[in-house]
């Protein structure tokens, strides 16, 4: 924490972290790797500022609160066109491509790969034709292999599966790393070109965050890469969804099965019985099962299954859920 970010020792840490990111995620050699301060929320503004260019408009697939916020931010600098919006269904589904209203002249199409609040996740890479594709992968980054080459830009706040909060990793196509599409009002510090040209060290970077991320990347390589985390995620989410679906309606997940998230599993108890849900949460704490309350905007319960949650933790949760159901079924 006291090292100079220009020292030989820290430059080694930074370069090893970038190399491991490239190796693990299969980043094409001509793409630039960015390590942006400010987390993914700052990227909501950085993307239109760096990518709108002369088109002045972009399409957004709104499937949850985060993609909704990203589209709203775009409207400060251009036009964030809503190509689909599932708010009417309380963000419980991801509609098929036939329902999207894509503009072939849009500067890019933006989607959020996993929505934490409502618990929906894309199980595929959206096909948007020749329009550049942008993905927010903050909450499922490092949980499965991804096809970087199909995207013009991928960004992810690293606090879910890679390290401490405060930084977002970005993989940017070379056509957007040179400033060709950057708006004149783009702050220097938010410029993809400035960040890329300076190796993410235009100013002092988030040194400790980068160090911790680097250690986690080494650990990921040792465990077998993204295939290992994908296997773990599938096992954990399948175990929990089976418990919910096998409860004969005592527990219910509101999300359409084909759109269910492997990272965030929302559920209600007996149709949203708030008294019973409070009893469940209080009982869970006694078993040392914490942070199971649903997001304040939707209520109910929610279990997050990020990489740091071991399979044993999900086993303990499902065991408690079954015993709670048996005691409170009537």
PDB file of C-alpha atoms in Angstrom:
ATOM      1  CA  UNK A   1       0.000   0.000   0.000  1.00  0.00           C
ATOM      2  CA  UNK A   2       2.989   2.298   0.463  1.00  0.00           C
ATOM      3  CA  UNK A   3       4.669   1.429  -2.860  1.00  0.00           C
ATOM      4  CA  UNK A   4       5.048   4.055  -5.548  1.00  0.00           C
ATOM      5  CA  UNK A   5       2.789   3.122  -8.440  1.00  0.00           C
ATOM      6  CA  UNK A   6       5.735   3.919 -10.729  1.00  0.00           C
ATOM      7  CA  UNK A   7       8.106   1.598  -8.896  1.00  0.00           C
ATOM      8  CA  UNK A   8       9.495  -1.486 -10.600  1.00  0.00           C
ATOM      9  CA  UNK A   9       7.803  -3.692  -8.018  1.00  0.00           C
ATOM     10  CA  UNK A  10       4.313  -2.285  -8.573  1.00  0.00           C
ATOM     11  CA  UNK A  11       4.696  -2.100 -12.358  1.00  0.00           C
ATOM     12  CA  UNK A  12       5.327  -5.854 -12.203  1.00  0.00           C
ATOM     13  CA  UNK A  13       2.142  -6.348 -10.175  1.00  0.00           C
ATOM     14  CA  UNK A  14       0.126  -4.297 -12.687  1.00  0.00           C
ATOM     15  CA  UNK A  15       1.573  -5.983 -15.770  1.00  0.00           C
ATOM     16  CA  UNK A  16       1.038  -9.459 -14.320  1.00  0.00           C
ATOM     17  CA  UNK A  17      -2.593  -8.593 -13.504  1.00  0.00           C
ATOM     18  CA  UNK A  18      -3.197  -7.451 -17.079  1.00  0.00           C
ATOM     19  CA  UNK A  19      -1.523 -10.550 -18.511  1.00  0.00           C
ATOM     20  CA  UNK A  20      -3.630 -12.813 -16.309  1.00  0.00           C
ATOM     21  CA  UNK A  21      -6.811 -10.972 -17.308  1.00  0.00           C
ATOM     22  CA  UNK A  22      -5.913 -11.512 -20.959  1.00  0.00           C
ATOM     23  CA  UNK A  23      -5.066 -15.179 -20.424  1.00  0.00           C
ATOM     24  CA  UNK A  24      -8.102 -16.058 -18.310  1.00  0.00           C
ATOM     25  CA  UNK A  25     -10.702 -14.188 -20.353  1.00  0.00           C
ATOM     26  CA  UNK A  26      -9.188 -14.825 -23.767  1.00  0.00           C
ATOM     27  CA  UNK A  27      -8.859 -11.136 -24.594  1.00  0.00           C
ATOM     28  CA  UNK A  28      -7.767 -10.619 -28.236  1.00  0.00           C
ATOM     29  CA  UNK A  29      -4.262  -9.201 -28.511  1.00  0.00           C
ATOM     30  CA  UNK A  30      -5.405  -6.011 -30.243  1.00  0.00           C
ATOM     31  CA  UNK A  31      -7.918  -5.137 -27.529  1.00  0.00           C
ATOM     32  CA  UNK A  32      -6.897  -2.740 -24.763  1.00  0.00           C
ATOM     33  CA  UNK A  33      -7.375  -3.635 -21.093  1.00  0.00           C
ATOM     34  CA  UNK A  34      -8.521  -0.713 -18.953  1.00  0.00           C
ATOM     35  CA  UNK A  35      -8.530  -0.531 -15.161  1.00  0.00           C
ATOM     36  CA  UNK A  36     -10.903   2.339 -14.455  1.00  0.00           C
ATOM     37  CA  UNK A  37     -11.477   3.918 -11.078  1.00  0.00           C
ATOM     38  CA  UNK A  38     -15.042   4.751 -10.075  1.00  0.00           C
ATOM     39  CA  UNK A  39     -16.605   1.334 -10.519  1.00  0.00           C
ATOM     40  CA  UNK A  40     -19.156   0.392 -13.170  1.00  0.00           C
ATOM     41  CA  UNK A  41     -21.566   3.231 -12.387  1.00  0.00           C
ATOM     42  CA  UNK A  42     -19.075   5.798 -13.704  1.00  0.00           C
ATOM     43  CA  UNK A  43     -18.920   3.740 -16.898  1.00  0.00           C
ATOM     44  CA  UNK A  44     -22.592   4.551 -17.525  1.00  0.00           C
ATOM     45  CA  UNK A  45     -21.343   8.024 -18.486  1.00  0.00           C
ATOM     46  CA  UNK A  46     -17.949   6.985 -19.896  1.00  0.00           C
ATOM     47  CA  UNK A  47     -19.530   4.766 -22.558  1.00  0.00           C
ATOM     48  CA  UNK A  48     -21.628   7.410 -24.354  1.00  0.00           C
ATOM     49  CA  UNK A  49     -18.845   9.962 -23.895  1.00  0.00           C
ATOM     50  CA  UNK A  50     -16.394   7.632 -25.664  1.00  0.00           C
ATOM     51  CA  UNK A  51     -18.644   5.772 -28.080  1.00  0.00           C
ATOM     52  CA  UNK A  52     -21.573   7.915 -29.268  1.00  0.00           C
ATOM     53  CA  UNK A  53     -19.497   9.721 -31.887  1.00  0.00           C
ATOM     54  CA  UNK A  54     -21.470  11.476 -34.614  1.00  0.00           C
ATOM     55  CA  UNK A  55     -24.412   9.050 -34.367  1.00  0.00           C
ATOM     56  CA  UNK A  56     -25.537  10.645 -31.116  1.00  0.00           C
ATOM     57  CA  UNK A  57     -27.825   7.742 -30.237  1.00  0.00           C
ATOM     58  CA  UNK A  58     -27.486   4.244 -28.822  1.00  0.00           C
ATOM     59  CA  UNK A  59     -29.797   1.315 -28.102  1.00  0.00           C
ATOM     60  CA  UNK A  60     -30.277  -0.089 -24.599  1.00  0.00           C
ATOM     61  CA  UNK A  61     -31.795  -3.448 -23.683  1.00  0.00           C
ATOM     62  CA  UNK A  62     -33.458  -2.583 -20.382  1.00  0.00           C
ATOM     63  CA  UNK A  63     -33.922  -5.784 -18.375  1.00  0.00           C
ATOM     64  CA  UNK A  64     -33.381  -4.454 -14.854  1.00  0.00           C
ATOM     65  CA  UNK A  65     -32.479  -1.490 -12.709  1.00  0.00           C
ATOM     66  CA  UNK A  66     -28.833  -1.282 -13.778  1.00  0.00           C
ATOM     67  CA  UNK A  67     -29.503  -1.224 -17.512  1.00  0.00           C
ATOM     68  CA  UNK A  68     -32.294   1.268 -16.836  1.00  0.00           C
ATOM     69  CA  UNK A  69     -29.833   3.555 -15.039  1.00  0.00           C
ATOM     70  CA  UNK A  70     -27.299   3.186 -17.863  1.00  0.00           C
ATOM     71  CA  UNK A  71     -29.883   4.257 -20.465  1.00  0.00           C
ATOM     72  CA  UNK A  72     -30.915   7.228 -18.352  1.00  0.00           C
ATOM     73  CA  UNK A  73     -27.285   8.354 -18.036  1.00  0.00           C
ATOM     74  CA  UNK A  74     -26.788   8.160 -21.802  1.00  0.00           C
ATOM     75  CA  UNK A  75     -29.564  10.714 -22.263  1.00  0.00           C
ATOM     76  CA  UNK A  76     -27.350  13.368 -20.676  1.00  0.00           C
ATOM     77  CA  UNK A  77     -24.963  13.191 -23.644  1.00  0.00           C
ATOM     78  CA  UNK A  78     -27.127  11.910 -26.491  1.00  0.00           C
ATOM     79  CA  UNK A  79     -30.168   9.695 -26.920  1.00  0.00           C
ATOM     80  CA  UNK A  80     -30.465   6.427 -25.050  1.00  0.00           C
ATOM     81  CA  UNK A  81     -33.038   4.539 -27.089  1.00  0.00           C
ATOM     82  CA  UNK A  82     -34.872   1.802 -25.191  1.00  0.00           C
ATOM     83  CA  UNK A  83     -34.851  -1.186 -27.550  1.00  0.00           C
ATOM     84  CA  UNK A  84     -36.719  -3.322 -25.024  1.00  0.00           C
ATOM     85  CA  UNK A  85     -38.017  -2.734 -21.521  1.00  0.00           C
ATOM     86  CA  UNK A  86     -39.310  -5.416 -19.163  1.00  0.00           C
ATOM     87  CA  UNK A  87     -40.256  -3.090 -16.310  1.00  0.00           C
ATOM     88  CA  UNK A  88     -43.934  -3.931 -16.800  1.00  0.00           C
ATOM     89  CA  UNK A  89     -43.141  -7.530 -15.797  1.00  0.00           C
ATOM     90  CA  UNK A  90     -41.102  -6.262 -12.839  1.00  0.00           C
ATOM     91  CA  UNK A  91     -37.918  -7.224 -14.708  1.00  0.00           C
ATOM     92  CA  UNK A  92     -38.575 -10.958 -14.429  1.00  0.00           C
ATOM     93  CA  UNK A  93     -37.794 -11.946 -18.024  1.00  0.00           C
ATOM     94  CA  UNK A  94     -35.446 -11.339 -20.944  1.00  0.00           C
ATOM     95  CA  UNK A  95     -37.465 -11.048 -24.161  1.00  0.00           C
ATOM     96  CA  UNK A  96     -36.359 -12.718 -27.379  1.00  0.00           C
ATOM     97  CA  UNK A  97     -34.646 -10.773 -30.146  1.00  0.00           C
ATOM     98  CA  UNK A  98     -37.886 -10.604 -32.150  1.00  0.00           C
ATOM     99  CA  UNK A  99     -39.236  -8.244 -29.495  1.00  0.00           C
ATOM    100  CA  UNK A 100     -36.260  -5.855 -29.593  1.00  0.00           C
ATOM    101  CA  UNK A 101     -36.573  -2.623 -31.565  1.00  0.00           C
ATOM    102  CA  UNK A 102     -32.989  -2.228 -32.738  1.00  0.00           C
ATOM    103  CA  UNK A 103     -31.802   0.788 -34.711  1.00  0.00           C
ATOM    104  CA  UNK A 104     -29.220  -0.192 -37.381  1.00  0.00           C
ATOM    105  CA  UNK A 105     -27.800   3.332 -37.170  1.00  0.00           C
ATOM    106  CA  UNK A 106     -27.269   3.273 -33.402  1.00  0.00           C
ATOM    107  CA  UNK A 107     -23.709   3.898 -32.195  1.00  0.00           C
ATOM    108  CA  UNK A 108     -23.883   0.735 -30.074  1.00  0.00           C
ATOM    109  CA  UNK A 109     -26.229  -1.660 -28.272  1.00  0.00           C
ATOM    110  CA  UNK A 110     -25.834  -1.904 -24.509  1.00  0.00           C
ATOM    111  CA  UNK A 111     -27.000  -4.737 -22.267  1.00  0.00           C
ATOM    112  CA  UNK A 112     -26.475  -5.820 -18.663  1.00  0.00           C
ATOM    113  CA  UNK A 113     -25.460  -9.477 -18.615  1.00  0.00           C
ATOM    114  CA  UNK A 114     -26.764 -10.067 -15.081  1.00  0.00           C
ATOM    115  CA  UNK A 115     -29.207  -7.915 -13.127  1.00  0.00           C
ATOM    116  CA  UNK A 116     -28.598  -8.271  -9.400  1.00  0.00           C
ATOM    117  CA  UNK A 117     -31.851  -6.822  -8.052  1.00  0.00           C
ATOM    118  CA  UNK A 118     -34.366  -8.783 -10.115  1.00  0.00           C
ATOM    119  CA  UNK A 119     -32.190 -11.848 -10.720  1.00  0.00           C
ATOM    120  CA  UNK A 120     -32.202 -12.168 -14.509  1.00  0.00           C
ATOM    121  CA  UNK A 121     -29.174 -13.203 -16.589  1.00  0.00           C
ATOM    122  CA  UNK A 122     -28.472 -13.583 -20.292  1.00  0.00           C
ATOM    123  CA  UNK A 123     -27.586 -17.183 -21.123  1.00  0.00           C
ATOM    124  CA  UNK A 124     -26.189 -16.108 -24.504  1.00  0.00           C
ATOM    125  CA  UNK A 125     -24.400 -13.230 -26.208  1.00  0.00           C
ATOM    126  CA  UNK A 126     -27.014 -10.981 -27.871  1.00  0.00           C
ATOM    127  CA  UNK A 127     -26.888 -10.925 -31.687  1.00  0.00           C
ATOM    128  CA  UNK A 128     -27.209  -7.300 -32.770  1.00  0.00           C
ATOM    129  CA  UNK A 129     -25.845  -7.601 -36.285  1.00  0.00           C
ATOM    130  CA  UNK A 130     -23.176  -5.112 -37.310  1.00  0.00           C
ATOM    131  CA  UNK A 131     -23.886  -2.599 -34.531  1.00  0.00           C
ATOM    132  CA  UNK A 132     -21.134  -2.596 -31.849  1.00  0.00           C
ATOM    133  CA  UNK A 133     -22.095  -4.490 -28.693  1.00  0.00           C
ATOM    134  CA  UNK A 134     -21.416  -3.197 -25.157  1.00  0.00           C
ATOM    135  CA  UNK A 135     -21.846  -5.318 -22.018  1.00  0.00           C
ATOM    136  CA  UNK A 136     -22.046  -4.555 -18.322  1.00  0.00           C
ATOM    137  CA  UNK A 137     -20.787  -7.785 -16.744  1.00  0.00           C
ATOM    138  CA  UNK A 138     -20.236  -6.426 -13.246  1.00  0.00           C
ATOM    139  CA  UNK A 139     -22.152  -9.053 -11.308  1.00  0.00           C
ATOM    140  CA  UNK A 140     -21.285 -12.242 -13.206  1.00  0.00           C
ATOM    141  CA  UNK A 141     -17.759 -11.381 -14.354  1.00  0.00           C
ATOM    142  CA  UNK A 142     -15.344 -14.240 -13.717  1.00  0.00           C
ATOM    143  CA  UNK A 143     -18.184 -16.747 -13.262  1.00  0.00           C
ATOM    144  CA  UNK A 144     -18.076 -18.293 -16.766  1.00  0.00           C
ATOM    145  CA  UNK A 145     -16.195 -17.987 -20.090  1.00  0.00           C
ATOM    146  CA  UNK A 146     -17.173 -15.033 -22.293  1.00  0.00           C
ATOM    147  CA  UNK A 147     -16.662 -14.212 -25.958  1.00  0.00           C
ATOM    148  CA  UNK A 148     -14.757 -10.935 -25.743  1.00  0.00           C
ATOM    149  CA  UNK A 149     -14.332 -10.680 -29.509  1.00  0.00           C
ATOM    150  CA  UNK A 150     -18.082 -10.297 -30.053  1.00  0.00           C
ATOM    151  CA  UNK A 151     -18.076  -7.078 -28.025  1.00  0.00           C
ATOM    152  CA  UNK A 152     -16.815  -3.577 -28.739  1.00  0.00           C
ATOM    153  CA  UNK A 153     -16.567  -2.981 -25.017  1.00  0.00           C
ATOM    154  CA  UNK A 154     -17.024  -5.107 -21.906  1.00  0.00           C
ATOM    155  CA  UNK A 155     -16.877  -3.494 -18.478  1.00  0.00           C
ATOM    156  CA  UNK A 156     -17.251  -4.883 -14.997  1.00  0.00           C
ATOM    157  CA  UNK A 157     -17.015  -3.514 -11.500  1.00  0.00           C
ATOM    158  CA  UNK A 158     -14.745  -6.063  -9.832  1.00  0.00           C
ATOM    159  CA  UNK A 159     -16.294  -6.053  -6.344  1.00  0.00           C
ATOM    160  CA  UNK A 160     -18.515  -9.117  -6.854  1.00  0.00           C
ATOM    161  CA  UNK A 161     -16.030 -11.752  -7.991  1.00  0.00           C
ATOM    162  CA  UNK A 162     -12.554 -10.231  -8.317  1.00  0.00           C
ATOM    163  CA  UNK A 163     -11.561  -7.827  -5.549  1.00  0.00           C
ATOM    164  CA  UNK A 164     -12.404  -4.726  -3.482  1.00  0.00           C
ATOM    165  CA  UNK A 165     -14.884  -2.114  -4.707  1.00  0.00           C
ATOM    166  CA  UNK A 166     -13.851   1.034  -6.545  1.00  0.00           C
ATOM    167  CA  UNK A 167     -12.528  -0.198  -9.875  1.00  0.00           C
ATOM    168  CA  UNK A 168     -13.977  -1.434 -13.159  1.00  0.00           C
ATOM    169  CA  UNK A 169     -12.071  -3.588 -15.627  1.00  0.00           C
ATOM    170  CA  UNK A 170     -12.688  -2.854 -19.294  1.00  0.00           C
ATOM    171  CA  UNK A 171     -11.889  -4.738 -22.513  1.00  0.00           C
ATOM    172  CA  UNK A 172     -12.106  -2.307 -25.418  1.00  0.00           C
ATOM    173  CA  UNK A 173     -11.920  -2.942 -29.160  1.00  0.00           C
ATOM    174  CA  UNK A 174      -9.082  -1.011 -30.852  1.00  0.00           C
ATOM    175  CA  UNK A 175     -11.537   1.104 -32.873  1.00  0.00           C
ATOM    176  CA  UNK A 176     -12.741   2.653 -29.584  1.00  0.00           C
ATOM    177  CA  UNK A 177      -9.368   2.923 -27.862  1.00  0.00           C
ATOM    178  CA  UNK A 178      -8.017   5.684 -30.082  1.00  0.00           C
ATOM    179  CA  UNK A 179     -10.502   8.470 -29.404  1.00  0.00           C
ATOM    180  CA  UNK A 180     -12.172   8.413 -32.834  1.00  0.00           C
ATOM    181  CA  UNK A 181     -15.679   8.343 -31.331  1.00  0.00           C
ATOM    182  CA  UNK A 182     -14.960  10.412 -28.236  1.00  0.00           C
ATOM    183  CA  UNK A 183     -17.192  13.441 -27.624  1.00  0.00           C
ATOM    184  CA  UNK A 184     -15.471  16.800 -27.183  1.00  0.00           C
ATOM    185  CA  UNK A 185     -17.016  17.188 -23.737  1.00  0.00           C
ATOM    186  CA  UNK A 186     -15.524  13.921 -22.488  1.00  0.00           C
ATOM    187  CA  UNK A 187     -13.397  14.647 -19.400  1.00  0.00           C
ATOM    188  CA  UNK A 188      -9.757  13.693 -19.913  1.00  0.00           C
ATOM    189  CA  UNK A 189      -9.899  11.323 -16.964  1.00  0.00           C
ATOM    190  CA  UNK A 190     -12.820   9.388 -18.486  1.00  0.00           C
ATOM    191  CA  UNK A 191     -11.267   9.057 -21.935  1.00  0.00           C
ATOM    192  CA  UNK A 192     -10.680   5.474 -23.091  1.00  0.00           C
ATOM    193  CA  UNK A 193      -7.775   6.757 -25.183  1.00  0.00           C
ATOM    194  CA  UNK A 194      -6.132   8.557 -22.265  1.00  0.00           C
ATOM    195  CA  UNK A 195      -6.534   5.514 -20.020  1.00  0.00           C
ATOM    196  CA  UNK A 196      -5.234   3.104 -22.676  1.00  0.00           C
ATOM    197  CA  UNK A 197      -2.305   5.313 -23.718  1.00  0.00           C
ATOM    198  CA  UNK A 198      -1.188   5.613 -20.100  1.00  0.00           C
ATOM    199  CA  UNK A 199      -1.573   1.959 -19.160  1.00  0.00           C
ATOM    200  CA  UNK A 200      -4.396   2.843 -16.738  1.00  0.00           C
ATOM    201  CA  UNK A 201      -1.955   5.086 -14.861  1.00  0.00           C
ATOM    202  CA  UNK A 202      -2.878   8.587 -16.011  1.00  0.00           C
ATOM    203  CA  UNK A 203      -2.945   9.317 -12.285  1.00  0.00           C
ATOM    204  CA  UNK A 204      -2.285   7.110  -9.271  1.00  0.00           C
ATOM    205  CA  UNK A 205      -4.380   3.977  -9.830  1.00  0.00           C
ATOM    206  CA  UNK A 206      -6.233   1.962  -7.201  1.00  0.00           C
ATOM    207  CA  UNK A 207      -3.018   0.162  -6.278  1.00  0.00           C
ATOM    208  CA  UNK A 208      -4.233  -2.071  -3.471  1.00  0.00           C
ATOM    209  CA  UNK A 209      -7.350  -3.025  -5.444  1.00  0.00           C
ATOM    210  CA  UNK A 210      -5.188  -3.993  -8.407  1.00  0.00           C
ATOM    211  CA  UNK A 211      -2.919  -6.055  -6.154  1.00  0.00           C
ATOM    212  CA  UNK A 212      -5.821  -7.985  -4.597  1.00  0.00           C
ATOM    213  CA  UNK A 213      -7.359  -8.573  -8.020  1.00  0.00           C
ATOM    214  CA  UNK A 214      -4.008  -9.867  -9.256  1.00  0.00           C
ATOM    215  CA  UNK A 215      -3.838 -12.373  -6.402  1.00  0.00           C
ATOM    216  CA  UNK A 216      -7.362 -13.577  -7.160  1.00  0.00           C
ATOM    217  CA  UNK A 217      -6.520 -14.001 -10.841  1.00  0.00           C
ATOM    218  CA  UNK A 218      -3.544 -16.177  -9.890  1.00  0.00           C
ATOM    219  CA  UNK A 219      -5.855 -18.240  -7.696  1.00  0.00           C
ATOM    220  CA  UNK A 220      -8.328 -18.576 -10.566  1.00  0.00           C
ATOM    221  CA  UNK A 221      -5.596 -19.883 -12.859  1.00  0.00           C
ATOM    222  CA  UNK A 222      -4.569 -22.398 -10.212  1.00  0.00           C
ATOM    223  CA  UNK A 223      -8.164 -23.638  -9.859  1.00  0.00           C
ATOM    224  CA  UNK A 224      -8.558 -24.176 -13.603  1.00  0.00           C
ATOM    225  CA  UNK A 225      -9.751 -20.845 -14.946  1.00  0.00           C
ATOM    226  CA  UNK A 226     -13.287 -19.737 -15.738  1.00  0.00           C
ATOM    227  CA  UNK A 227     -14.445 -23.307 -16.364  1.00  0.00           C
ATOM    228  CA  UNK A 228     -13.972 -23.990 -12.650  1.00  0.00           C
ATOM    229  CA  UNK A 229     -16.084 -21.009 -11.573  1.00  0.00           C
ATOM    230  CA  UNK A 230     -18.735 -21.866 -14.163  1.00  0.00           C
ATOM    231  CA  UNK A 231     -19.032 -25.378 -12.750  1.00  0.00           C
ATOM    232  CA  UNK A 232     -19.266 -24.049  -9.190  1.00  0.00           C
ATOM    233  CA  UNK A 233     -21.906 -21.477 -10.178  1.00  0.00           C
ATOM    234  CA  UNK A 234     -24.028 -24.081 -11.947  1.00  0.00           C
ATOM    235  CA  UNK A 235     -23.899 -26.449  -8.966  1.00  0.00           C
ATOM    236  CA  UNK A 236     -24.826 -23.759  -6.440  1.00  0.00           C
ATOM    237  CA  UNK A 237     -27.653 -22.180  -8.419  1.00  0.00           C
ATOM    238  CA  UNK A 238     -29.121 -25.539  -9.457  1.00  0.00           C
ATOM    239  CA  UNK A 239     -29.150 -26.675  -5.821  1.00  0.00           C
ATOM    240  CA  UNK A 240     -31.024 -23.565  -4.690  1.00  0.00           C
ATOM    241  CA  UNK A 241     -33.499 -23.452  -7.582  1.00  0.00           C
ATOM    242  CA  UNK A 242     -34.290 -27.140  -7.077  1.00  0.00           C
ATOM    243  CA  UNK A 243     -35.080 -26.402  -3.443  1.00  0.00           C
ATOM    244  CA  UNK A 244     -37.406 -23.553  -4.437  1.00  0.00           C
ATOM    245  CA  UNK A 245     -39.117 -25.415  -7.285  1.00  0.00           C
ATOM    246  CA  UNK A 246     -39.520 -28.544  -5.180  1.00  0.00           C
ATOM    247  CA  UNK A 247     -41.301 -26.747  -2.332  1.00  0.00           C
ATOM    248  CA  UNK A 248     -44.790 -27.121  -3.828  1.00  0.00           C
ATOM    249  CA  UNK A 249     -45.262 -23.355  -3.894  1.00  0.00           C
ATOM    250  CA  UNK A 250     -44.053 -22.592  -0.365  1.00  0.00           C
ATOM    251  CA  UNK A 251     -41.104 -20.794  -1.964  1.00  0.00           C
ATOM    252  CA  UNK A 252     -41.441 -19.098  -5.336  1.00  0.00           C
ATOM    253  CA  UNK A 253     -38.928 -17.505  -7.687  1.00  0.00           C
ATOM    254  CA  UNK A 254     -40.710 -14.849  -9.805  1.00  0.00           C
ATOM    255  CA  UNK A 255     -38.175 -15.006 -12.648  1.00  0.00           C
ATOM    256  CA  UNK A 256     -38.949 -16.853 -15.878  1.00  0.00           C
ATOM    257  CA  UNK A 257     -36.917 -20.081 -15.812  1.00  0.00           C
ATOM    258  CA  UNK A 258     -35.007 -19.375 -19.040  1.00  0.00           C
ATOM    259  CA  UNK A 259     -33.884 -15.992 -17.658  1.00  0.00           C
ATOM    260  CA  UNK A 260     -32.846 -17.041 -14.156  1.00  0.00           C
ATOM    261  CA  UNK A 261     -29.561 -15.752 -12.768  1.00  0.00           C
ATOM    262  CA  UNK A 262     -26.840 -18.033 -11.442  1.00  0.00           C
ATOM    263  CA  UNK A 263     -25.601 -15.188  -9.237  1.00  0.00           C
ATOM    264  CA  UNK A 264     -28.707 -13.702  -7.618  1.00  0.00           C
ATOM    265  CA  UNK A 265     -31.735 -15.787  -6.668  1.00  0.00           C
ATOM    266  CA  UNK A 266     -34.822 -13.844  -5.524  1.00  0.00           C
ATOM    267  CA  UNK A 267     -37.678 -15.719  -3.883  1.00  0.00           C
ATOM    268  CA  UNK A 268     -40.836 -15.128  -1.903  1.00  0.00           C
ATOM    269  CA  UNK A 269     -42.424 -17.219   0.840  1.00  0.00           C
ATOM    270  CA  UNK A 270     -46.076 -18.254   0.565  1.00  0.00           C
ATOM    271  CA  UNK A 271     -46.867 -15.658  -2.071  1.00  0.00           C
ATOM    272  CA  UNK A 272     -45.011 -12.822  -0.385  1.00  0.00           C
ATOM    273  CA  UNK A 273     -46.149 -13.252   3.217  1.00  0.00           C
ATOM    274  CA  UNK A 274     -44.147 -10.468   4.858  1.00  0.00           C
ATOM    275  CA  UNK A 275     -44.651 -11.778   8.389  1.00  0.00           C
ATOM    276  CA  UNK A 276     -43.358 -15.202   7.380  1.00  0.00           C
ATOM    277  CA  UNK A 277     -40.465 -13.711   5.419  1.00  0.00           C
ATOM    278  CA  UNK A 278     -39.395 -11.692   8.461  1.00  0.00           C
ATOM    279  CA  UNK A 279     -39.550 -14.867  10.560  1.00  0.00           C
ATOM    280  CA  UNK A 280     -37.430 -16.616   7.927  1.00  0.00           C
ATOM    281  CA  UNK A 281     -34.783 -13.881   7.924  1.00  0.00           C
ATOM    282  CA  UNK A 282     -34.623 -13.800  11.722  1.00  0.00           C
ATOM    283  CA  UNK A 283     -34.299 -17.586  11.868  1.00  0.00           C
ATOM    284  CA  UNK A 284     -31.619 -17.573   9.172  1.00  0.00           C
ATOM    285  CA  UNK A 285     -29.457 -15.206  11.225  1.00  0.00           C
ATOM    286  CA  UNK A 286     -29.547 -17.656  14.118  1.00  0.00           C
ATOM    287  CA  UNK A 287     -28.035 -20.201  11.722  1.00  0.00           C
ATOM    288  CA  UNK A 288     -25.415 -17.623  10.689  1.00  0.00           C
ATOM    289  CA  UNK A 289     -27.040 -17.139   7.292  1.00  0.00           C
ATOM    290  CA  UNK A 290     -26.941 -13.411   6.582  1.00  0.00           C
ATOM    291  CA  UNK A 291     -27.940 -10.792   3.954  1.00  0.00           C
ATOM    292  CA  UNK A 292     -30.875 -12.792   2.624  1.00  0.00           C
ATOM    293  CA  UNK A 293     -33.328  -9.885   2.487  1.00  0.00           C
ATOM    294  CA  UNK A 294     -34.457  -8.899  -0.989  1.00  0.00           C
ATOM    295  CA  UNK A 295     -33.498  -5.512  -2.398  1.00  0.00           C
ATOM    296  CA  UNK A 296     -35.461  -2.722  -0.733  1.00  0.00           C
ATOM    297  CA  UNK A 297     -37.131  -1.889  -4.063  1.00  0.00           C
ATOM    298  CA  UNK A 298     -38.661  -5.351  -4.543  1.00  0.00           C
ATOM    299  CA  UNK A 299     -38.815  -6.955  -1.096  1.00  0.00           C
ATOM    300  CA  UNK A 300     -38.973 -10.679  -0.452  1.00  0.00           C
ATOM    301  CA  UNK A 301     -35.757 -12.639  -0.086  1.00  0.00           C
ATOM    302  CA  UNK A 302     -32.638 -12.925  -2.219  1.00  0.00           C
ATOM    303  CA  UNK A 303     -29.580 -15.154  -2.028  1.00  0.00           C
ATOM    304  CA  UNK A 304     -26.409 -14.060  -3.832  1.00  0.00           C
ATOM    305  CA  UNK A 305     -24.113 -16.842  -5.008  1.00  0.00           C
ATOM    306  CA  UNK A 306     -20.941 -15.062  -6.051  1.00  0.00           C
ATOM    307  CA  UNK A 307     -17.663 -16.948  -6.363  1.00  0.00           C
ATOM    308  CA  UNK A 308     -16.815 -16.323  -2.718  1.00  0.00           C
ATOM    309  CA  UNK A 309     -19.842 -18.309  -1.539  1.00  0.00           C
ATOM    310  CA  UNK A 310     -18.784 -21.961  -1.146  1.00  0.00           C
ATOM    311  CA  UNK A 311     -21.053 -24.870  -2.038  1.00  0.00           C
ATOM    312  CA  UNK A 312     -21.239 -25.694   1.681  1.00  0.00           C
ATOM    313  CA  UNK A 313     -22.914 -22.328   2.265  1.00  0.00           C
ATOM    314  CA  UNK A 314     -25.672 -23.138  -0.237  1.00  0.00           C
ATOM    315  CA  UNK A 315     -26.077 -26.595   1.287  1.00  0.00           C
ATOM    316  CA  UNK A 316     -26.605 -24.983   4.695  1.00  0.00           C
ATOM    317  CA  UNK A 317     -29.106 -22.486   3.234  1.00  0.00           C
ATOM    318  CA  UNK A 318     -31.187 -25.134   1.463  1.00  0.00           C
ATOM    319  CA  UNK A 319     -31.167 -27.298   4.576  1.00  0.00           C
ATOM    320  CA  UNK A 320     -32.525 -24.377   6.616  1.00  0.00           C
ATOM    321  CA  UNK A 321     -35.105 -23.591   3.932  1.00  0.00           C
ATOM    322  CA  UNK A 322     -36.418 -27.167   4.039  1.00  0.00           C
ATOM    323  CA  UNK A 323     -36.665 -27.249   7.828  1.00  0.00           C
ATOM    324  CA  UNK A 324     -38.337 -23.812   7.881  1.00  0.00           C
ATOM    325  CA  UNK A 325     -40.846 -25.007   5.299  1.00  0.00           C
ATOM    326  CA  UNK A 326     -41.679 -28.105   7.329  1.00  0.00           C
ATOM    327  CA  UNK A 327     -42.277 -26.003  10.436  1.00  0.00           C
ATOM    328  CA  UNK A 328     -44.371 -23.317   8.725  1.00  0.00           C
ATOM    329  CA  UNK A 329     -46.157 -25.032   5.869  1.00  0.00           C
ATOM    330  CA  UNK A 330     -49.679 -24.720   7.331  1.00  0.00           C
TER     331      UNK A 330
END
